[in-house]
XYZ file of C-alpha atoms in Angstrom:
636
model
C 103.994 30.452 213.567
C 103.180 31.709 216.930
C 106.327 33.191 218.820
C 104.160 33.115 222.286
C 101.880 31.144 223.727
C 99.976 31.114 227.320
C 97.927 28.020 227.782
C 95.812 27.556 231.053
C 97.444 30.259 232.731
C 96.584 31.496 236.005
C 97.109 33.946 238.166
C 95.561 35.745 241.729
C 96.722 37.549 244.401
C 94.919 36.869 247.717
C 91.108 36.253 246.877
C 91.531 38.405 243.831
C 91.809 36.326 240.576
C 93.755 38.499 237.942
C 93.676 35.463 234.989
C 91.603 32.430 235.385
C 92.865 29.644 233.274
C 93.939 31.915 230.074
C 95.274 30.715 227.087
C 96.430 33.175 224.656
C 99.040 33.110 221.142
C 100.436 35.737 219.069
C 102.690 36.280 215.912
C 105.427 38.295 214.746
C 103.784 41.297 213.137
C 101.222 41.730 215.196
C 100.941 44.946 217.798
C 98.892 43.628 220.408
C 96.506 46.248 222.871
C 96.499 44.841 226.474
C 93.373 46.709 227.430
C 91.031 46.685 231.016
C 90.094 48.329 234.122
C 92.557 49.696 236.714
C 94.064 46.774 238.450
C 92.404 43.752 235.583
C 95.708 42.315 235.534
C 97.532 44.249 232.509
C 100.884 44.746 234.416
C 100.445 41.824 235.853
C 100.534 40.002 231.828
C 103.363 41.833 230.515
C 105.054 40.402 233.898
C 104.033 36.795 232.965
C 105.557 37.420 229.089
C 108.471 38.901 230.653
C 109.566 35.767 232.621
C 109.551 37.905 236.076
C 106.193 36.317 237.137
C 105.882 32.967 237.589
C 102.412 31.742 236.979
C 100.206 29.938 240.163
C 99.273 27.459 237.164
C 99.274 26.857 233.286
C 102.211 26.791 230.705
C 104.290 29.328 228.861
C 105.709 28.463 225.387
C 108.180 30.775 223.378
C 109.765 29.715 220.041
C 113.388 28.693 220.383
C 116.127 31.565 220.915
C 113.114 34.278 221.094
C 114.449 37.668 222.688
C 112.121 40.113 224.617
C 113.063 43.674 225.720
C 110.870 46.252 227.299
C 110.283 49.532 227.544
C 110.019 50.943 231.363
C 106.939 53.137 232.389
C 110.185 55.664 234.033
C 112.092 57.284 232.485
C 115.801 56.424 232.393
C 117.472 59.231 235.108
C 119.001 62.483 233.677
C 122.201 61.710 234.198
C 125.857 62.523 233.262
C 125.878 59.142 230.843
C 126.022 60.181 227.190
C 123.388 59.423 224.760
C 125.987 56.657 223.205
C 126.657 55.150 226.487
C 123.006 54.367 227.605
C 121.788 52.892 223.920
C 124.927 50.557 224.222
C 123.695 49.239 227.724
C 120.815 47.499 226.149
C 123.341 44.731 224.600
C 123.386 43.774 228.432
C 126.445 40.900 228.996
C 128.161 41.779 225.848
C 128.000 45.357 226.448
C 129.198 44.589 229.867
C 131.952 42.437 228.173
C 132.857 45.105 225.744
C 133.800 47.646 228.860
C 135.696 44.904 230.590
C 137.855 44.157 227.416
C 138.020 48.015 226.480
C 139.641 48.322 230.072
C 142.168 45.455 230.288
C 143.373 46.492 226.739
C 144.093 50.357 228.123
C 145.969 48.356 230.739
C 146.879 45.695 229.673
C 149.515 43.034 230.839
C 150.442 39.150 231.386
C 148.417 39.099 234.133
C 145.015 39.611 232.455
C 145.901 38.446 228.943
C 143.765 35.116 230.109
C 140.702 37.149 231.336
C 140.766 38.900 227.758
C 141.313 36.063 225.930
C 138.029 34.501 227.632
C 136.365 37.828 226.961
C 137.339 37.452 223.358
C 136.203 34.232 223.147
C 132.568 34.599 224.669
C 132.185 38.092 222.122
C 133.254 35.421 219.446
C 130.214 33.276 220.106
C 127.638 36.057 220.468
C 128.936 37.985 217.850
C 129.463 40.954 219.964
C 132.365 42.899 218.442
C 129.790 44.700 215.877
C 128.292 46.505 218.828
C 129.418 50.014 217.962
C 128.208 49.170 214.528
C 124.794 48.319 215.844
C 124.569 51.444 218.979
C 125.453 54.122 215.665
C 123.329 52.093 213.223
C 119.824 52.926 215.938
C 121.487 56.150 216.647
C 121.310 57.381 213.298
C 117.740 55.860 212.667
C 116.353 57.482 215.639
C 118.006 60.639 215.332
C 119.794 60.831 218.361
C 122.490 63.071 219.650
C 124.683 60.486 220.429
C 127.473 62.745 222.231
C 124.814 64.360 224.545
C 124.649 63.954 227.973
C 121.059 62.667 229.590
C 120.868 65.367 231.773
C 120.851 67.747 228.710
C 118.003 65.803 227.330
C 114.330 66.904 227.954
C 111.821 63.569 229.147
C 110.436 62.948 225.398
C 114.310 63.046 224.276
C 115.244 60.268 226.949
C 112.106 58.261 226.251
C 113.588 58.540 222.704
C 116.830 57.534 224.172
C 115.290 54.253 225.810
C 113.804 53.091 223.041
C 116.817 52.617 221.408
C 118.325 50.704 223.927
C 115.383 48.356 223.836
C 115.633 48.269 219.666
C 119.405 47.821 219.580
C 119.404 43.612 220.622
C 116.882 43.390 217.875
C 114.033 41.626 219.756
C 111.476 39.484 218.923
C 109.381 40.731 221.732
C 108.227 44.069 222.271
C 106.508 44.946 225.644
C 105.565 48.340 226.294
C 103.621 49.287 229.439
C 102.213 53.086 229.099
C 105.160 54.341 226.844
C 103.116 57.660 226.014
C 102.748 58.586 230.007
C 103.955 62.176 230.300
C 105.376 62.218 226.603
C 104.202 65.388 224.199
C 102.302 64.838 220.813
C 105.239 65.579 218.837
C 106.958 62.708 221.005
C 103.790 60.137 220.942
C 103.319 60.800 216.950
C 106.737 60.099 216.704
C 107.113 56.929 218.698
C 103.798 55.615 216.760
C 105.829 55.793 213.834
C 108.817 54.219 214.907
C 106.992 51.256 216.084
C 104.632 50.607 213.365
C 108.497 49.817 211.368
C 108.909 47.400 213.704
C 108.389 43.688 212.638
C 108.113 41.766 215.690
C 105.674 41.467 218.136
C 104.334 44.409 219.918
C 102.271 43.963 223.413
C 101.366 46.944 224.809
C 99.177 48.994 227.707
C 98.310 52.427 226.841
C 94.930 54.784 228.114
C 95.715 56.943 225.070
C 92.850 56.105 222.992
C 94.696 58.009 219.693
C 97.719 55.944 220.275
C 95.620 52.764 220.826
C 93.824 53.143 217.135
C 96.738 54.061 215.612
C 99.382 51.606 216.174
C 97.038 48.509 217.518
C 95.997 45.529 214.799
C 94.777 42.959 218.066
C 93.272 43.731 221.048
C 92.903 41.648 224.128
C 90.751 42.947 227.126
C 91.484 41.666 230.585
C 87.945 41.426 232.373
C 87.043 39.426 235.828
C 90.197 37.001 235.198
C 89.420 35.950 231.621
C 90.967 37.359 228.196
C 88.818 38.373 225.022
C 91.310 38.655 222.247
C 90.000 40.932 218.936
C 91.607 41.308 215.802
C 90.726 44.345 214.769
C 90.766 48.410 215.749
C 89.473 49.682 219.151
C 87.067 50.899 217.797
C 85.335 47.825 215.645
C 86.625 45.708 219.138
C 83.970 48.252 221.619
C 81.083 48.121 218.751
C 81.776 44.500 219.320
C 82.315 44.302 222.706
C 78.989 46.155 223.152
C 77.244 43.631 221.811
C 78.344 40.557 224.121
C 77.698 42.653 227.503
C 74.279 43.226 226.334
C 74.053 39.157 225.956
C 75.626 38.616 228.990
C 73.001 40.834 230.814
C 70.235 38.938 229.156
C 71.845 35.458 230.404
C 72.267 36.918 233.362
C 68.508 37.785 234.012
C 67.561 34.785 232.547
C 69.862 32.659 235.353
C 68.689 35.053 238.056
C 64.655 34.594 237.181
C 65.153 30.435 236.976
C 67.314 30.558 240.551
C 64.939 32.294 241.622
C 62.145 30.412 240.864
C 63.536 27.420 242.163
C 64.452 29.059 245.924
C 60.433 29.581 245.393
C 60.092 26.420 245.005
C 62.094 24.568 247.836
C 60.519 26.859 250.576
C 56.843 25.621 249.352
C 56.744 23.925 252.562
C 55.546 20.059 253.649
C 53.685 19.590 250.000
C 56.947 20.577 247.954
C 59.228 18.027 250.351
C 56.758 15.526 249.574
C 56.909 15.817 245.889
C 60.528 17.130 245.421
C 62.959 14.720 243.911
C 66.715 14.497 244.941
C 67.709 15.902 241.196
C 66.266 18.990 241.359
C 67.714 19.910 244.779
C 71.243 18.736 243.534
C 70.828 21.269 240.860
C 69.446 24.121 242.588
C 72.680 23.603 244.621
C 74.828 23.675 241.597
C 72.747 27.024 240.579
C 73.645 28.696 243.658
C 77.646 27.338 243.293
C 77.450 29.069 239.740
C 76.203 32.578 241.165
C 78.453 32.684 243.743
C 81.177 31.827 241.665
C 79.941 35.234 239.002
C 82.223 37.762 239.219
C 79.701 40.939 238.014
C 81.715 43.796 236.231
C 83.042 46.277 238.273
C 80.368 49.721 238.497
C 80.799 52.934 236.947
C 82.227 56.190 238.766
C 80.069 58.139 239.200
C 81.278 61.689 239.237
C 79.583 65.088 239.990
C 80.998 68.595 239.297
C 79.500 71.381 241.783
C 79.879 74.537 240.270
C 79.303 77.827 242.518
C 77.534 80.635 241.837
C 78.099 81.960 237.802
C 81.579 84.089 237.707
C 81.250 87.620 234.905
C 81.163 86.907 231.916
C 85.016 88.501 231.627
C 87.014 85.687 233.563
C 90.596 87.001 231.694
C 91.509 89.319 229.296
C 95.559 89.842 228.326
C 96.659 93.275 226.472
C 99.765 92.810 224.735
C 101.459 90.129 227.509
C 104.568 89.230 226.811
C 106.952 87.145 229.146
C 110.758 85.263 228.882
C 112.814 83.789 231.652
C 116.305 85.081 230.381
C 117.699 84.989 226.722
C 114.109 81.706 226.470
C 111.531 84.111 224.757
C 107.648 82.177 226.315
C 105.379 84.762 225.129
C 105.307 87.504 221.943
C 103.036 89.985 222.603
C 99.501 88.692 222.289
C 95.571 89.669 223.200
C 93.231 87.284 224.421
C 89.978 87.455 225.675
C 88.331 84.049 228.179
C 84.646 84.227 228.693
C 82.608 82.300 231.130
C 81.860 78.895 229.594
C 84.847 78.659 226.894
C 86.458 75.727 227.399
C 89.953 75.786 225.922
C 92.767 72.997 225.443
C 96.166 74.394 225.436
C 98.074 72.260 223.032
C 102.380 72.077 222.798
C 105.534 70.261 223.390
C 107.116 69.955 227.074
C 109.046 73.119 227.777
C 106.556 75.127 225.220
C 105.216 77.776 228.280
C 101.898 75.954 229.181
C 102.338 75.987 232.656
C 104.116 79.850 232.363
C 100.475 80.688 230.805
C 98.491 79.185 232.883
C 100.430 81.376 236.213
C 99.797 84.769 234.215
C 96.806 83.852 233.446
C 95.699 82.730 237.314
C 97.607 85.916 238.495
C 100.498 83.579 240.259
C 102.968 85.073 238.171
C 103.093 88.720 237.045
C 103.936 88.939 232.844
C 107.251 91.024 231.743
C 105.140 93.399 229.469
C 101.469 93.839 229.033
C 98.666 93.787 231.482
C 96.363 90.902 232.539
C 92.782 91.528 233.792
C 90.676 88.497 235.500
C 87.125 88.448 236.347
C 85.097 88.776 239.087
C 83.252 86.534 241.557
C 85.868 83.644 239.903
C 86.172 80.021 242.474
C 88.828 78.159 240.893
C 90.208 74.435 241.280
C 93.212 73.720 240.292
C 94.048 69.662 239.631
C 97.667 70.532 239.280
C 98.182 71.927 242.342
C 96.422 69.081 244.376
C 98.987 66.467 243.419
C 101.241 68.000 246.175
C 98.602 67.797 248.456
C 97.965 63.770 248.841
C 99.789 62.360 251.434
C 101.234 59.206 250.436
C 101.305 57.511 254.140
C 97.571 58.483 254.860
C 94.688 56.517 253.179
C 92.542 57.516 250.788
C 89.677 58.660 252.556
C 91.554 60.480 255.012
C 93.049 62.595 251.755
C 89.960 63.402 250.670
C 87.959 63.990 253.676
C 91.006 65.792 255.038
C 90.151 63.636 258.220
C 86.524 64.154 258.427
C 84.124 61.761 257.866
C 81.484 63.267 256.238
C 81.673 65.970 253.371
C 79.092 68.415 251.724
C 78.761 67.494 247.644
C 76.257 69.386 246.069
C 74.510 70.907 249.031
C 74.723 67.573 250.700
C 76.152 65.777 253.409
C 77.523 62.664 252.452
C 79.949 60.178 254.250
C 83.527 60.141 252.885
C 83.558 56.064 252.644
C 80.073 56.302 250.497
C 81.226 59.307 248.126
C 84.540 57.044 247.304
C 82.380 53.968 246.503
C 81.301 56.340 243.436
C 84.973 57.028 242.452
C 85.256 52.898 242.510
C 86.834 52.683 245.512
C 85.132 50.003 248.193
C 85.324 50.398 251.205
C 88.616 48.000 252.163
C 90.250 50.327 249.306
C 89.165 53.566 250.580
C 91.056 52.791 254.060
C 94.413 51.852 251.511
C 97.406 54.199 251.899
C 97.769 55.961 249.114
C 101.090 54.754 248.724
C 99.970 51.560 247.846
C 97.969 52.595 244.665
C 98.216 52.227 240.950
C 99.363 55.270 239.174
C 95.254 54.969 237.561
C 94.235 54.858 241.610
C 95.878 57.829 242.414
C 94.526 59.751 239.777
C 91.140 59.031 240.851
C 91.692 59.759 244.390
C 92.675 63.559 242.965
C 89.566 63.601 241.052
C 87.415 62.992 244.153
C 89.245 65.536 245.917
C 88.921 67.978 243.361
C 85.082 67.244 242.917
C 84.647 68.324 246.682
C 85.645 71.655 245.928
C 82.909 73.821 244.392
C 84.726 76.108 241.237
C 83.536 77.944 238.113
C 86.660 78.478 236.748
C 88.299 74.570 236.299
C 92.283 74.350 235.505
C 92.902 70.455 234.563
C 97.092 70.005 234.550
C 97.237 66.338 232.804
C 94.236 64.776 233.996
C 93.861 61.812 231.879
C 96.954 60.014 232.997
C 96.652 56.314 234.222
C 92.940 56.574 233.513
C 91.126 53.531 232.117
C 88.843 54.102 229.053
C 85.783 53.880 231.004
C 86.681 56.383 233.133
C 88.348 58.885 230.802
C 84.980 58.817 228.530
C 83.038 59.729 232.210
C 84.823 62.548 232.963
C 85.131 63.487 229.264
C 81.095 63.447 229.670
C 81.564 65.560 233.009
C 83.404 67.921 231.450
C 80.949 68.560 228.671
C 78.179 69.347 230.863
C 80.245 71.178 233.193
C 78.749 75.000 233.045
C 81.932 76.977 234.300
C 85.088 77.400 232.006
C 87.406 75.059 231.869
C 91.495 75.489 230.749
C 92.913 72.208 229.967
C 96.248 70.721 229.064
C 96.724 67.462 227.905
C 98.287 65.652 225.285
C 95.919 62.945 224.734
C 94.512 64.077 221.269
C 91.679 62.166 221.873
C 90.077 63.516 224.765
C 90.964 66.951 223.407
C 89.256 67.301 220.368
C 86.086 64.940 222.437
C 86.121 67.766 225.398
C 87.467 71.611 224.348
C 85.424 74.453 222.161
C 89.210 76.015 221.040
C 92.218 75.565 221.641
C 95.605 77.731 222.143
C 98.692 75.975 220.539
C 101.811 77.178 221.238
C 103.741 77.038 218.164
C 107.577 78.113 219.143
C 109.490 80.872 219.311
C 106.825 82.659 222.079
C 104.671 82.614 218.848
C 101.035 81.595 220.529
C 97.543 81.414 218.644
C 94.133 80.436 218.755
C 91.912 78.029 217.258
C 88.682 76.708 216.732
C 88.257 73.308 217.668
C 90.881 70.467 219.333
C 93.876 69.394 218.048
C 92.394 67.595 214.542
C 90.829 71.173 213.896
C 94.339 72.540 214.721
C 96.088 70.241 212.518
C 93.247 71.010 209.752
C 93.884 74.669 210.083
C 97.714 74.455 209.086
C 98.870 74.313 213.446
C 102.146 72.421 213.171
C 104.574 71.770 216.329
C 108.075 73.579 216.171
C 110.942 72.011 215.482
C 114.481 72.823 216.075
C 115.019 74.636 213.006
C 111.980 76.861 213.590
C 113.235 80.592 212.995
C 111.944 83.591 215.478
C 108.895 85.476 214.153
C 109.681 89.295 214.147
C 106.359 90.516 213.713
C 104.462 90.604 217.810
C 101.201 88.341 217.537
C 98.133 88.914 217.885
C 95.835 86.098 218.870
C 92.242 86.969 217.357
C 89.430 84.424 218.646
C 87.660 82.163 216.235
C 90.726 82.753 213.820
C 93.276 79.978 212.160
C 96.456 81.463 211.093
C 99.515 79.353 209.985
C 102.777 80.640 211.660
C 104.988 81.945 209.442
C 109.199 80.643 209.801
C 110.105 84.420 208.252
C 109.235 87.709 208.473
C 107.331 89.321 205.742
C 106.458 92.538 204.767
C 103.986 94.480 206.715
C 100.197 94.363 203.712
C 97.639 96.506 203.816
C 94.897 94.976 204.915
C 91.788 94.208 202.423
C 89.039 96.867 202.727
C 85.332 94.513 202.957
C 82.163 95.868 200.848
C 79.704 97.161 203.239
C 77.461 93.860 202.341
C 80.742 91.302 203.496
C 81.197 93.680 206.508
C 78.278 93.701 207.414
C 77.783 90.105 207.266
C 80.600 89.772 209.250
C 79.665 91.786 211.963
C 76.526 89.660 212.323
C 78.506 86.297 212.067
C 78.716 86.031 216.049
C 75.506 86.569 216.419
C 74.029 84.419 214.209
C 76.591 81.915 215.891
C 75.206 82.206 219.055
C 71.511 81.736 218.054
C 72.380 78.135 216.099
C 74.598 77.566 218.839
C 71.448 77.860 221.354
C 69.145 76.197 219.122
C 71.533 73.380 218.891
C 71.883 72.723 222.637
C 67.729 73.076 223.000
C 67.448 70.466 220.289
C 70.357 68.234 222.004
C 68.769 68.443 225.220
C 64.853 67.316 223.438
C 66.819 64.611 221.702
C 68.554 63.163 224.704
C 65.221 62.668 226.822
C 64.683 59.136 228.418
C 61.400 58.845 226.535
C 62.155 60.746 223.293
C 62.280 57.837 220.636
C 59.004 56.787 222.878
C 56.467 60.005 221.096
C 55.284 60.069 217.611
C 57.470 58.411 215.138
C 56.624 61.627 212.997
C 57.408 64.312 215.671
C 60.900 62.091 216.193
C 62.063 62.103 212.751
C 61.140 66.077 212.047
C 63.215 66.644 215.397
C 65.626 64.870 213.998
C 66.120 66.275 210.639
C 66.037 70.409 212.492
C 68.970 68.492 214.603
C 71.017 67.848 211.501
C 70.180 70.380 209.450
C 71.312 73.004 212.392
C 74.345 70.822 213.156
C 75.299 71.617 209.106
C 74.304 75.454 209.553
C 76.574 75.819 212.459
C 79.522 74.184 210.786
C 79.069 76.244 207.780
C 78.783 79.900 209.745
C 81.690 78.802 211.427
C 83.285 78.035 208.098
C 81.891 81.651 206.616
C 83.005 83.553 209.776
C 86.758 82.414 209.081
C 86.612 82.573 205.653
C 85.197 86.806 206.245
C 88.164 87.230 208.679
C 90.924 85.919 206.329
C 89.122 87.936 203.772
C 89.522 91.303 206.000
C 92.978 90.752 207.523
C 94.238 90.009 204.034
């Protein structure tokens, strides 16, 4: 039976339609993906469910008695409240209630022996005196330090916290808009499991495609004002979705070819008027009504990294760096080595020492032991560092022009209200205050401002956030291709393991290593998250490149290291090399495969390239395997 149901519903701001006549129903059970383009309208849905939007037309229907709570994008403020206190304020009234009566008892007298005899009687009816039982009940199953204050709590704590409070009325209704925004993996992992226990029903907007597979069963894509509901993964929804854009084109074409011929037609002059017929002007007039009335899919950004001149090879090396702020150990002792063209995802919890790393690294911040060494002839961008430089009360072009009108991209001189058209922002948009844009908006204005600035050495600080899909597989493309070295933190899994060679995880206790591979190759070679029980390792470490190592929670005694047969060592030895040559081979094969007219040649020629492309794909995956499996032999 359907706990929700939208039937006709509209909804536009201005000239902007956001739902055109939508009908829509869902069940308890079900977790429901709200997915689109920036601005489609998702916010704007949730709003609608919510009861804080009232419709311009169409009906809402919700079964009898049905309770809805949400989850804010904020998070609730670090206050002096305890942990206890803010879970209890999502009873609302009877919470409310419960504070009234708590204080008129402490005080209590003739005088207000009616007002708490009312209160009694309205906690009666809503069964509100089993409160406390309910607040320590989701305080226990969420693990929460209930005596804690909020400002003792770190974000992915308080979003923890929140929760709660929207679990403890027991709702029907879930709605969740971007609950992973700014939250860890440990914290995202963790909230996918708490609400795949849930049993109502789930609606929810999230850019983190990881998140998205994992928890949704239904998705239903806001696009141009109408809904396209899928039951199904993400994944089997775009295979799907794929298929009915290519239709659409076709129809498209189709109605554009048979307009056209029919303009042709009434402009043939005195012989056409004499032979037309009433009919077939009537519906050339409807054709034109139906044209105007398409809304075509918003374009693609189109984004362009400039890279200047190649930095050395070296861009950092650390010897033995080591760094703490007080009694809070960041960094053990470690070496590390970044050469031009690595491009490495630094993977952790909030509070881990990413941003510590990244300063040492940079040279902003100068490491209690060790030395650090950077490269030479090194441009870098920073995306970080540009959030503080938007102005909200300017607009957007004047941001990223920096008042000028024109600005040199790739060795060309291109006007500031053109370049933004290829970030997707028109023209009316790209003279908006920056103020007055989506959190997805904004992100894209720091893009374009960071694309104007020619580096080889690229720091991305959180990127993805607010970012539809579209636009997050772009500059996941972008990224690819991009020929400098890239440092990247984020903790969308996704776009991690789609964009980074290796990764550095920073697995507590100032214990930090390297890895080969994202975060799924991190997981695969033993890298777990610390927890609060996680011991301090004795032992300084040494991070070795194109090694796995699993952290151990005690020290152990010091083992001599296994002596390699002159064959294994010298196989070894050669590893990097070989390496590099399949590595090569791999990219020239990539780069005949991905040709405009390659499946166009000799069907023979294509499926011999083909099978080199696979069979060095395997070889690479297996010297890779081989190198690690020499290196674990050797260290012991």
């Amino acid at each position: 039976m359907s706990l929700l149901t939208l039937d006709q519903v509209s909804v536009a701001f201005g000239h902007n339609p956001l739902l055109t006549k939508v009908s829509f129903s869902a069940e308890a059970g079900e977790r429901v993906a709200i997915i689109g383009r920036n601005g489609a309208g998702k916010s704007t849905f949730l709003k609608i469910v919510a009861g804080e939007l009232i419709p311009d037309e169409g009906v809402i229907r919700v079964e009898g008695g049905m309770k809805v709570a949400q989850l804010p994008q904020e998070l609730p403020a670090a206050n002096n409240k305890t942990v206890r206190e803010v879970v209890s304020e999502g009873a609302g009234e009877i919470h409310e209630m419960m504070q009234r009566y708590n204080a008129l008892l402490e005080d209590f007298s003739d005088a207000n022996a009616e007002e708490m005899a009312d209160i009694q009687h309205e906690l009666d009816k809503r069964g509100g005196w089993d409160l406390e039982q309910r607040v320590n009940h989701m305080i226990q199953r969420l693990a929460l330090p209930a005596e804690k204050l909020m400002s003792e709590l770190s974000g992915g704590w308080r979003r923890r916290v929140i929760l709660a409070q929207a679990l403890l009325t027991n709702p029907d209704v879930l709605l969740l808009d971007e609950p992973t925004n700014h939250l860890d993996v440990p914290t995202i992992e963790w909230m996918e499991s708490q609400l795949k226990q849930f049993r109502g029903l789930i609606l929810f907007i999230t850019h983190d495609r990881r998140f998205l597979e994992n928890l949704a069963n239904r998705i239903v894509e806001l696009d141009r004002g109408n809904l396209l509901s899928f039951k199904g993964t993400i994944t089997e929804f775009l295979e799907y979705k794929e298929k009915l854009l290519e239709e659409e084109e076709r129809a498209n074409a189709l109605f554009d070819k048979r307009l056209a011929e029919e303009e042709a037609w009434i402009r043939q002059g005195i012989k056409a008027r004499r032979t037309r017929n009433e009919g077939r002007v009537r519906a050339l007039k409807a054709l034109r009504e139906e044209r105007k009335e398409r809304i075509n899919r918003q374009g693609t950004a189109k984004m362009a990294l400039e890279a200047k001149e190649k930095s050395g090879k070296l861009v950092a090396e650390f010897t033995q760096v080591a760094h703490s702020f007080g009694n809070k150990l960041i960094l053990k002792p470690m070496d590390l080595i970044v050469s031009r063209g690595d491009r490495i995802g630094l993977i952790g919890p909030n509070g881990c020492g990413k941003s510590t790393f990244l300063k040492i690294l940079l040279g902003q911040l100068s490491p209690n032991e060790g030395t650090v060494r950077q490269g030479t002839k090194l441009d870098i961008a920073y995306f970080d560092q540009l959030r503080d430089q938007l102005d909200p009360e300017e607009t957007v072009a004047h941001n990223v022009g920096e008042g000028k009108d024109t600005i040199e991209v790739n060795g060309q001189s291109r006007h500031i209200i053109g370049y933004l058209q290829d970030f997707l922002f028109p023209p009316e948009r790209a003279r908006t205050p920056v103020k007055a844009l989506s959190g997805g908006e904004r992100n894209r204005v720091l893009l374009a401002k960071l694309f104007t600035k020619p580096a080889n050495l690229l720091v991305l600080d959180e990127p993805t956030n607010d970012l539809d899909v579209e636009t997050l597989e772009l500059l996941e493309e972008l990224l690819m291709n991009y020929d400098g070295t890239l440092l990247l933190v984020s903790h969308d899994r996704a776009f991690l393991d789609n964009v980074v060679t290796s990764s550095i995880a920073f697995e507590g206790d100032g214990v930090v290593r390297e890895y080969v591979g994202g975060y799924e190759d991190w997981i695969r070679q033993g890298g777990q998250f610390p927890t609060e029980s996680t011991q301090e390792v004795e032992k300084p470490v040494k991070v070795e490149k194109k090694t796995a190592p699993v952290a151990s929670t005690k020290p152990e005694p010091a083992k001599p290291k296994a002596k390699l047969s002159y064959k294994l060592q010298r196989e070894l030895e050669l590893m990097p090399e070989h390496i590099a040559e399949l590595e090569n081979k791999l990219e020239t094969l990539n780069a005949i495969t991905s040709a405009a007219d390659f499946y166009a040649g000799d069907q023979d020629t294509v499926q011999k390239t083909l099978a080199e492309l696979a069979a060095t794909e395997e070889s690479l995956e297996n010297a890779m395997e081989r190198w690690v499996e020499l290196e674990e032999m050797q260290n012991g």
